[in-house]
Structures are given as structure tokens and as C-alpha cells.
XYZ file of C-alpha atoms in Angstrom:
120
model
C -26.583 58.518 -28.748
C -30.011 57.039 -28.129
C -31.324 55.642 -24.909
C -33.018 52.285 -25.421
C -36.268 52.857 -23.628
C -38.202 49.677 -23.169
C -41.891 50.178 -22.687
C -45.019 48.096 -22.345
C -48.038 48.236 -24.562
C -50.453 47.124 -21.858
C -51.707 49.541 -19.188
C -50.119 49.361 -15.760
C -52.082 47.436 -13.157
C -52.053 46.943 -9.383
C -49.408 44.206 -9.663
C -47.069 46.514 -11.525
C -45.781 48.421 -8.468
C -42.121 47.810 -9.213
C -42.752 48.509 -12.883
C -44.373 51.831 -11.987
C -41.422 52.635 -9.714
C -39.107 51.823 -12.613
C -40.999 54.221 -14.870
C -40.756 56.925 -12.216
C -36.986 56.440 -11.954
C -36.646 56.398 -15.728
C -38.544 59.707 -15.850
C -36.071 61.174 -13.352
C -33.148 59.948 -15.431
C -34.616 61.426 -18.604
C -35.241 64.765 -16.867
C -31.684 64.968 -15.588
C -30.176 63.895 -18.895
C -32.336 66.432 -20.723
C -30.566 69.223 -18.835
C -27.076 67.731 -18.539
C -26.632 66.847 -22.189
C -27.942 70.259 -23.199
C -25.396 72.167 -21.107
C -22.579 69.881 -22.221
C -23.154 70.648 -25.883
C -24.812 67.456 -27.102
C -27.297 69.485 -29.180
C -30.043 66.929 -28.507
C -32.750 69.604 -28.461
C -36.022 68.115 -27.215
C -34.849 64.507 -27.692
C -35.069 63.447 -24.041
C -38.367 65.234 -23.428
C -39.762 63.554 -26.535
C -38.571 60.144 -25.288
C -40.418 60.887 -22.058
C -43.600 61.653 -23.991
C -43.172 58.464 -26.034
C -42.691 56.461 -22.835
C -45.917 57.813 -21.364
C -47.877 57.203 -24.556
C -46.720 53.620 -25.009
C -47.245 52.782 -21.330
C -50.852 54.007 -21.618
C -50.693 55.744 -18.250
C -53.768 56.952 -16.424
C -54.074 60.721 -15.972
C -52.873 60.587 -12.323
C -49.900 58.346 -13.221
C -49.056 60.634 -16.134
C -48.980 63.622 -13.768
C -46.687 61.740 -11.364
C -44.301 60.794 -14.161
C -44.216 64.371 -15.465
C -43.560 65.657 -11.955
C -40.607 63.267 -11.534
C -39.168 64.340 -14.908
C -39.545 68.056 -14.113
C -38.210 67.754 -10.561
C -35.118 65.939 -11.820
C -34.605 68.484 -14.607
C -34.739 71.434 -12.210
C -32.595 69.661 -9.635
C -29.920 68.972 -12.259
C -30.171 72.567 -13.482
C -29.633 73.856 -9.933
C -26.751 71.496 -9.189
C -25.081 71.825 -12.597
C -25.673 75.292 -14.073
C -22.703 74.779 -16.413
C -20.983 71.814 -17.991
C -18.184 70.575 -15.791
C -16.338 67.273 -15.710
C -18.688 66.239 -12.905
C -21.782 67.177 -14.945
C -20.551 65.210 -17.961
C -19.691 62.238 -15.755
C -23.147 62.387 -14.150
C -24.802 62.461 -17.589
C -22.876 59.329 -18.587
C -23.725 57.540 -15.336
C -27.407 58.383 -15.719
C -27.407 57.317 -19.356
C -25.978 53.927 -18.402
C -28.404 53.538 -15.490
C -31.320 54.446 -17.766
C -30.239 51.941 -20.371
C -29.978 49.154 -17.771
C -33.322 50.098 -16.232
C -35.051 50.158 -19.610
C -33.697 46.680 -20.392
C -34.817 45.429 -16.965
C -38.324 46.808 -17.454
C -38.500 45.152 -20.869
C -37.337 41.802 -19.498
C -40.010 41.881 -16.787
C -42.786 42.318 -19.302
C -43.401 39.932 -22.180
C -45.441 42.542 -24.037
C -42.633 45.115 -23.950
C -41.229 46.712 -27.063
C -38.202 48.844 -27.718
C -39.056 52.271 -29.083
C -35.498 53.147 -30.040
């Protein structure tokens, strides 16, 4: 199952506040999904981390923005790992909810930017 990440080719600018917030939330979703799908046997390996790296590369983030995005991804990963150490019905349900939210958010980000492309 692939998450349709929509990303821009142009660098973020001062007017892109909501876009930047969207990227931050998408990073959190990817971090959580990276853990949840792993514990629930999806065998995705580094898929979600790699999608995060692709997102940062395509968005052409500045070094400080890149650090913020990475921090959001890692914080969400560790939070999910603490809350869901094992796969439970709740963990699987949360993974599905996050996947759907991430898909909707990626589509929204793409629709807000004419220069957006789908990586997946």
C-alpha cells in the first residue's frame, strides 16, 4: 500500500506557512506509520522513512526546515513506539486512520500548489 505523497518542486517561501505546517503534519504521520505498520507485520522495511526523505528532497527544504521536519518524524515515531509497543487492534486502527489522513493531506497540499507532483 503506497501513500500518495504530493510534493512541490519549488522551495517553500514566507507565504507557504500553511504548506509548511502541512509538511510538518505529514512528517508526523509518516513517523507514526513507520512504527505502526512495522509492528503490525506489514514488512514495509524503510518504506515510510524513505518517503520522508523523498518528501524533503522534492520540497527543497532549507537546512533549518529539514531539521524541523526530521524532528517531527522522529518524535511521532517514538511516541507511537511508546504508546503501541505491540500490534493491537487499536494500533492497526490508528495506522489505518493515519494512512487515510496522510493521503488526504498529501492531496490537499498538491491541490494548493500548481507546481506539485505526485512521487508515488
